[in-house]
Coordinates of C-alpha atoms in Angstrom, one line a residue:
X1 CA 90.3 -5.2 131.0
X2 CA 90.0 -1.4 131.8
X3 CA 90.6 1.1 129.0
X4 CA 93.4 2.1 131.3
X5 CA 95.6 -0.8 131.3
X6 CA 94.6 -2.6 128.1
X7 CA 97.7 -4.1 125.7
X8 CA 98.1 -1.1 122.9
X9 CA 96.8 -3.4 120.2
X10 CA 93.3 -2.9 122.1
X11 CA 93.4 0.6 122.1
X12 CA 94.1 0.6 118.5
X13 CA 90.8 -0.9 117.5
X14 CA 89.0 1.4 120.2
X15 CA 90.7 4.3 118.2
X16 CA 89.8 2.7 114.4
X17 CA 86.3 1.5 115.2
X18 CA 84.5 4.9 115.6
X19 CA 86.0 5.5 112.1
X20 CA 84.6 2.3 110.5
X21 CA 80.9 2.0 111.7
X22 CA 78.8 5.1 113.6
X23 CA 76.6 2.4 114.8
X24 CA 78.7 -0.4 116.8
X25 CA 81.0 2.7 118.3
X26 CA 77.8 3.8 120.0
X27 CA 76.7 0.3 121.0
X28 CA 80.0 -2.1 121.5
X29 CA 80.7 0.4 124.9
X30 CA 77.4 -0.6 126.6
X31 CA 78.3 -4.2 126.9
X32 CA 80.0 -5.0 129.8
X33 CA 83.9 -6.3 130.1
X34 CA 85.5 -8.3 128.4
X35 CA 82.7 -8.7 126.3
X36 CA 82.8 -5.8 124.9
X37 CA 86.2 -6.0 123.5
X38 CA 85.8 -9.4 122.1
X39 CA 83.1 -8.2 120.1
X40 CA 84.7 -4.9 119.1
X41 CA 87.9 -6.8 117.8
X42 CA 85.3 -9.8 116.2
X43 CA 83.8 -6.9 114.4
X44 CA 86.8 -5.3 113.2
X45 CA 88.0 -8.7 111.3
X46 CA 84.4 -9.4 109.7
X47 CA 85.0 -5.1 108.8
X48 CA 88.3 -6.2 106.7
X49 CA 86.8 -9.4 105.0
X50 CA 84.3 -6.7 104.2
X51 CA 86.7 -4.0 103.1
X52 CA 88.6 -7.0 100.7
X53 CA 85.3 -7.8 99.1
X54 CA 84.1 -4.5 98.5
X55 CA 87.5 -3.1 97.3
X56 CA 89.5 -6.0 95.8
X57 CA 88.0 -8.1 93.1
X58 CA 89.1 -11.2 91.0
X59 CA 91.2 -14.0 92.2
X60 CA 93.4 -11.9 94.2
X61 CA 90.2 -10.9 96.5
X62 CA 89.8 -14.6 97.0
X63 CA 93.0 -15.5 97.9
X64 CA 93.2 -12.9 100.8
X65 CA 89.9 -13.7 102.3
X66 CA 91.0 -17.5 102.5
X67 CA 94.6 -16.3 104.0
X68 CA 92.1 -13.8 106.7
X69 CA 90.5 -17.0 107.2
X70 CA 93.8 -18.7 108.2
X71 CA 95.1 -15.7 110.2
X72 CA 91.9 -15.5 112.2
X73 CA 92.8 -18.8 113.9
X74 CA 96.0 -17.6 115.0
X75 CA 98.5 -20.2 113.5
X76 CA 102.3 -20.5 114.1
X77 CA 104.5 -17.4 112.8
X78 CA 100.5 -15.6 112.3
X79 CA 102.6 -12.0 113.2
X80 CA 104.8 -12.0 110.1
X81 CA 101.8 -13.6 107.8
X82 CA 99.6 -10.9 108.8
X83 CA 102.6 -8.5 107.2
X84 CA 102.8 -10.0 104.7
X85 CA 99.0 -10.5 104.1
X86 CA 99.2 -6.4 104.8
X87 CA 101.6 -5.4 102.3
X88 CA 99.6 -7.5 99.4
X89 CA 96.2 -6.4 100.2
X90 CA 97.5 -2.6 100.1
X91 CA 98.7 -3.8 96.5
X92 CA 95.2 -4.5 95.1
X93 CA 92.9 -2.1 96.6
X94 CA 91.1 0.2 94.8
X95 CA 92.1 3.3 94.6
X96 CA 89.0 4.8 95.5
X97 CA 89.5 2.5 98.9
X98 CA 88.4 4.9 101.7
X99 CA 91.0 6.0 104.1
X100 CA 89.4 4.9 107.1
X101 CA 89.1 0.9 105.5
X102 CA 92.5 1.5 104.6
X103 CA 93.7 2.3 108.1
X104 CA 92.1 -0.8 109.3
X105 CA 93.4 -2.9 106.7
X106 CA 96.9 -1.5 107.8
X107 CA 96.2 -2.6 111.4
X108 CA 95.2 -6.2 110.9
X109 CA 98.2 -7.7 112.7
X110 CA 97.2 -5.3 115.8
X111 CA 93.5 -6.3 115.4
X112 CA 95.1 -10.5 115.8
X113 CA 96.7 -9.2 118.2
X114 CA 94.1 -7.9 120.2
X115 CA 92.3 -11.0 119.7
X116 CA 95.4 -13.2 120.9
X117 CA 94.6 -11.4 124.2
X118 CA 90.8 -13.3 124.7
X119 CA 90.4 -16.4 126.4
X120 CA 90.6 -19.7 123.9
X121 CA 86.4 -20.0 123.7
X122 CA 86.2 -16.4 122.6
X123 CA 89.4 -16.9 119.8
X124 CA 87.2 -19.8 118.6
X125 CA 84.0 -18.3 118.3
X126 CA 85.6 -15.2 116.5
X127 CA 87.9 -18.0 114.3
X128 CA 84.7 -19.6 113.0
X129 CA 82.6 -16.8 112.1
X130 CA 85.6 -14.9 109.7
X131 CA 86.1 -18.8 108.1
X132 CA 82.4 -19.3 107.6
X133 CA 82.3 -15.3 106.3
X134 CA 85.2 -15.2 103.7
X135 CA 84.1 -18.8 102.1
X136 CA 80.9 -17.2 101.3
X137 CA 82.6 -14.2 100.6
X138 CA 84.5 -15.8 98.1
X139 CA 82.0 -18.2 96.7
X140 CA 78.9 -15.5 96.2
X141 CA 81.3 -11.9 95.8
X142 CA 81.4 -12.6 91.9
X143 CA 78.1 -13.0 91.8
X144 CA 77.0 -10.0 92.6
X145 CA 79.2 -8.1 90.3
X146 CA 77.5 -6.0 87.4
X147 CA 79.0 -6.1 84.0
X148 CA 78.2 -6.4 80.3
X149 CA 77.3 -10.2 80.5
X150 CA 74.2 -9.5 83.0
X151 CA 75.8 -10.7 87.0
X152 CA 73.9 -10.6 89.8
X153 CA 72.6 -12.8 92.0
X154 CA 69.7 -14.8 90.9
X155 CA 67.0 -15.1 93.3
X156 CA 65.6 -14.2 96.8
X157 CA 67.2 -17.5 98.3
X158 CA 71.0 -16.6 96.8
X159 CA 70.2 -12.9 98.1
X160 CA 69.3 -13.9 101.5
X161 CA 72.6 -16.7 101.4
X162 CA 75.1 -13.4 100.9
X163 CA 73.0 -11.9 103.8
X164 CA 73.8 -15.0 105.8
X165 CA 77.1 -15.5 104.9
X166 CA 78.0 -11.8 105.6
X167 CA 75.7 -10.8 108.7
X168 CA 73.9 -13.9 109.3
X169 CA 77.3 -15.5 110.4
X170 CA 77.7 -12.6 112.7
X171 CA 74.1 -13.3 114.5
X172 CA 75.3 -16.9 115.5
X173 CA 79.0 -16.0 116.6
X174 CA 77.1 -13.2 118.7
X175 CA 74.9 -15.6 120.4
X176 CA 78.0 -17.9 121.3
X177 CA 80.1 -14.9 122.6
X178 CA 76.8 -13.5 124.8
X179 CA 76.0 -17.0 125.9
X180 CA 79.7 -17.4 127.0
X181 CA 79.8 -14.8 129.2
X182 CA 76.5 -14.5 130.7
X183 CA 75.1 -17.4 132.3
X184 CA 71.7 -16.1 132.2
X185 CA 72.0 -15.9 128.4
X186 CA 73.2 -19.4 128.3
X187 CA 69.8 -20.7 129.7
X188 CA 67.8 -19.2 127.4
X189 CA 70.2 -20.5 124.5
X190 CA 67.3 -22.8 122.6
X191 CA 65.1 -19.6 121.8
X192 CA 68.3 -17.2 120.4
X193 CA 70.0 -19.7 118.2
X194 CA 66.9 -20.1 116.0
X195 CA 66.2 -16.8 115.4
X196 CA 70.3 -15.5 115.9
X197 CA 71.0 -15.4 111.7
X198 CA 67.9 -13.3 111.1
X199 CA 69.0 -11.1 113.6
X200 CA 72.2 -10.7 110.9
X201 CA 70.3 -10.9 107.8
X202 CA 67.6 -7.9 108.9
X203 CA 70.5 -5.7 109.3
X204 CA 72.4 -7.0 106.2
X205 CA 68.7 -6.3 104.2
X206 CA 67.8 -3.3 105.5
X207 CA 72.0 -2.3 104.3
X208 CA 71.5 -3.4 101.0
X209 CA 68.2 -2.0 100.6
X210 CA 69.5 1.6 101.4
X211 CA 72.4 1.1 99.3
X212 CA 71.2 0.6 96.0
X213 CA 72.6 3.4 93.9
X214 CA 75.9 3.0 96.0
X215 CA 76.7 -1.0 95.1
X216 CA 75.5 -0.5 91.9
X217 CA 78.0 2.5 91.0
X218 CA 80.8 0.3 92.9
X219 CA 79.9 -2.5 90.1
X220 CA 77.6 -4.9 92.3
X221 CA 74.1 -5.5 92.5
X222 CA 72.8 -7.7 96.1
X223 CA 69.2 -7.5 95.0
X224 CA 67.2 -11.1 92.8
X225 CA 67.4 -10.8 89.2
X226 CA 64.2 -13.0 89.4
X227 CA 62.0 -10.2 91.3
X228 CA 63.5 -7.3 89.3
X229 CA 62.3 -9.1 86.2
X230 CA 59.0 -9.4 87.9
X231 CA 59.2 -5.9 87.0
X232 CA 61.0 -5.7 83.9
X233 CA 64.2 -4.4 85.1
X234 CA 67.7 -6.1 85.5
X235 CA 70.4 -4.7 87.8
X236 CA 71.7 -2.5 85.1
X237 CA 68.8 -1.0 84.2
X238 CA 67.2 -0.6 87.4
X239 CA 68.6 3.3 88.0
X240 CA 67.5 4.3 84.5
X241 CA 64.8 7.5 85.1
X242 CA 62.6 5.9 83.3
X243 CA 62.3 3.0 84.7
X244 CA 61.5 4.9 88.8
X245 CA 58.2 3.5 89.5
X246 CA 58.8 -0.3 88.4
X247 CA 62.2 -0.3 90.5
X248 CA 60.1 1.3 93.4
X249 CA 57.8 -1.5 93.3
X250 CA 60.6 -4.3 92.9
X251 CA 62.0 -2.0 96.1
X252 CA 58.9 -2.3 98.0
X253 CA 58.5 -5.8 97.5
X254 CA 62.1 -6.4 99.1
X255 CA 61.1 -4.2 101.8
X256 CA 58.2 -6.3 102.7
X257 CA 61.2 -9.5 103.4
X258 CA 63.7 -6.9 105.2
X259 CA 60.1 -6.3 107.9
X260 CA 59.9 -10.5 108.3
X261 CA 63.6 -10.7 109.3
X262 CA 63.4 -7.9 111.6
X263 CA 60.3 -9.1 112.8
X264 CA 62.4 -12.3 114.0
X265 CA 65.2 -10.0 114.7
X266 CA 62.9 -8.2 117.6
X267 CA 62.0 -11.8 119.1
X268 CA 65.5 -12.4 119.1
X269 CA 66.0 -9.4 121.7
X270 CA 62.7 -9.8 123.4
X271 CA 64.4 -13.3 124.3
X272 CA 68.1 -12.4 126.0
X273 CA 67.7 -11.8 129.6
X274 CA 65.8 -8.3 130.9
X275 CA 68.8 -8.3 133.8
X276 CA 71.2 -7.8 130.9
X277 CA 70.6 -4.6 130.2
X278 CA 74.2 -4.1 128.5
X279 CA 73.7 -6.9 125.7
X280 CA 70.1 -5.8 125.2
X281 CA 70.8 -2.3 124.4
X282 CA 73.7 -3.7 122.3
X283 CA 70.8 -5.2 120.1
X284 CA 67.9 -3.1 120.3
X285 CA 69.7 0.0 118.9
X286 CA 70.9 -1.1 115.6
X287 CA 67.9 -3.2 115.3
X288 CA 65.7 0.0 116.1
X289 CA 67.9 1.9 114.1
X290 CA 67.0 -0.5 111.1
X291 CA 63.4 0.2 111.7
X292 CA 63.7 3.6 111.2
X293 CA 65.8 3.1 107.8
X294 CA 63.5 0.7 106.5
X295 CA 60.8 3.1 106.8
X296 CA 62.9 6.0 105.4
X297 CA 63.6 4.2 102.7
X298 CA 60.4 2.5 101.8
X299 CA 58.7 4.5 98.8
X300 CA 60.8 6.8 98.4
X301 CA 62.7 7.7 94.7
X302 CA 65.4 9.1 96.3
X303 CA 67.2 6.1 97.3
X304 CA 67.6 5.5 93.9
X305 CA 69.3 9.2 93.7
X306 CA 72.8 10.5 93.9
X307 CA 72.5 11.5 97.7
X308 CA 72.5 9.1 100.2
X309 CA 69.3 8.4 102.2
X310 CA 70.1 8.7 106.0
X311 CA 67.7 8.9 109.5
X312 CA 68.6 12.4 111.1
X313 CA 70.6 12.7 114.1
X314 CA 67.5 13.6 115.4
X315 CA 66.0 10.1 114.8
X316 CA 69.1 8.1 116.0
X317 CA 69.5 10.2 119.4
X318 CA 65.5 9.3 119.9
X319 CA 66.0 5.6 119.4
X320 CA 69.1 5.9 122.0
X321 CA 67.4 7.3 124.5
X322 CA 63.7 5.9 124.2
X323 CA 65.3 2.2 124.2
X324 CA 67.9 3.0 127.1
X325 CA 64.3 4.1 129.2
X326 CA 62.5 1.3 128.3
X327 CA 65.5 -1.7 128.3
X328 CA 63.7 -3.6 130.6
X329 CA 60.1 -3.0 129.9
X330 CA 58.7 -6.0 127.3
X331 CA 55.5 -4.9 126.6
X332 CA 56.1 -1.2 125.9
X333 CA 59.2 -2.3 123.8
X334 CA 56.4 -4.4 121.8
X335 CA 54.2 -1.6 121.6
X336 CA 56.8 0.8 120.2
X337 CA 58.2 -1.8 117.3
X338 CA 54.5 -2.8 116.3
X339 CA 53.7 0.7 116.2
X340 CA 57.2 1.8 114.3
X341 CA 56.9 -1.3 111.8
X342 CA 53.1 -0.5 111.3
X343 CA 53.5 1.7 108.1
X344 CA 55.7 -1.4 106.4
X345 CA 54.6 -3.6 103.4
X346 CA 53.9 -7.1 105.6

């Protein structure tokens, strides 16, 4: 399917995604047709479960990620539910919903109906992933919330289920879509799916970790109650000035679990095919990407600050280019991650 001669729902969510995530409108266009628009549209549905359970809470959030769910499997009469599903999601939106999310949201019935256009295996994959996403959605979303009676979620295992349920999912239904297209990744299926939901969760961690201040101003906290209190803190105390040192600690400690996912994460990628240089690079950016966060990140006050803590431009065309040279090449690709993750807690 050719840019040129794509249905117009398609070309919608080429249009959208740029808007929506930096990072997978840089690397959804390396992977090779129709791959790469079964992914791009699969992203875009997991972006609007996303966009529901950032910017609509209480029972009404609930109810739409179950009916996403629904719509995801492409039922009977799914054109005029996804209106309708439309119409009452604009209804209980924040108002502070970015106009970008809100676009999207406005688009679901294009984005089903660019995924009405993949073959049945690719539906299903996409269908699973979205039902397995907004039931975790649903069940952990309240959680999370900060407010007067102390929410949050409680430990590191209830942290790292959210990170599965909202990026882990996404690592599996990856590693179905690659192995369905590329027989080569098919063989080599026993060594991805193990290590698939870490590839999720390292990304999801490494998120989280870099957007403290930002969840906790939007009313949620992703980060164990049980290590903060290691440290004396709690979710609603952990931006108070005075407190900078202990929640740097707490921080660091949580930094140390983001470097053992992505640890996993890299064997992940060091175990899809070499001759698939499309999928690999599809990987090894965000993943590289992550690196380079984490390390930004670690230490440092001011990603408990006002302004957001970001790599430079700089930094992200360097991982572009240095992992497009060196797609192919294991052991320098081993070299450069052991020598990027060196300065991180273990």
């Amino acid at each position: 399917m050719s840019p040129r001669n794509e249905p117009d729902a398609v070309s919608f969510c080429r249009e959208v995604l740029p808007a929506v995530s930096r990072t997978f409108a840089l690397n959804i266009p390396v992977l090779p047709g129709p791959l790469d628009t079964a992914v791009m549209v699969a992203y875009l549905l997991c972006r609007i479960a996303d966009t529901l359970e950032d910017e609509a809470h209480g029972p009404a959030s609930a109810a739409l990620l179950t009916e996403l769910a629904r719509l995801s499997t492409l039922p009977e009469g799914w054109q005029a539910d996804a209106k309708r599903f439309t119409q009452e999601a604009l209804r209980v939106l924040r108002a502070q919903t970015p106009a970008a999310e809100l676009r999207l949201l406005e688009g679901t019935p294009r984005v089903l109906e660019a995924l009405a256009v993949h073959e049945a295996p690719v539906r299903g994959h996409v269908a699973a992933c979205v039902a397995t996403m907004t039931e975790g959605m649903g069940r952990m979303g309240d959680k999370g919330r900060v407010s007067g009676g102390g929410l949050g979620l409680e430990s590191l295992e209830e942290t790292m289920r959210y990170c599965y349920y909202v990026a882990g999912t996404v690592g599996e239904m990856l590693t179905r879509l690659f192995t369905w297209y590329s027989p080569a990744v098919a063989e080599r299926a026993e060594k991805l799916e193990p290590r698939a939901v870490a590839f999720g969760n390292a990304l999801q961690l490494v998120n989280i970790l870099k957007d403290v201040r930002e969840d906790l101003e939007r009313g949620s906290c992703w980060l164990p109650r049980t290590v903060l209190a290691e440290y004396g803190l709690t979710p609603e105390s952990l931006l108070q000035p005075d407190k900078r040192d202990e929640a740097m600690k707490a921080h660091g400690k949580l930094v140390a679990v983001a470097h053992r996912e992505l640890r996993q994460a890299f064997e992940y990628v060091m175990a899809l095919p070499r001759e698939e240089h499309g999928i690999r690079l599809f990987c090894l950016w965000p993943l590289f990407l992550a690196v380079m966060t984490l390390r930004k990140v670690y230490g440092n006050k001011a990603v408990l600050e006002k302004q957001p803590v970001k790599i430079s431009r700089r930094t992200v065309k360097w991982v572009l280019g240095s992992t497009k040279l060196l797609v192919a090449r294991d052991s320098v690709l081993k070299m450069m991650f052991a020598a990027l993750t060196a300065p991180l807690p273990a």
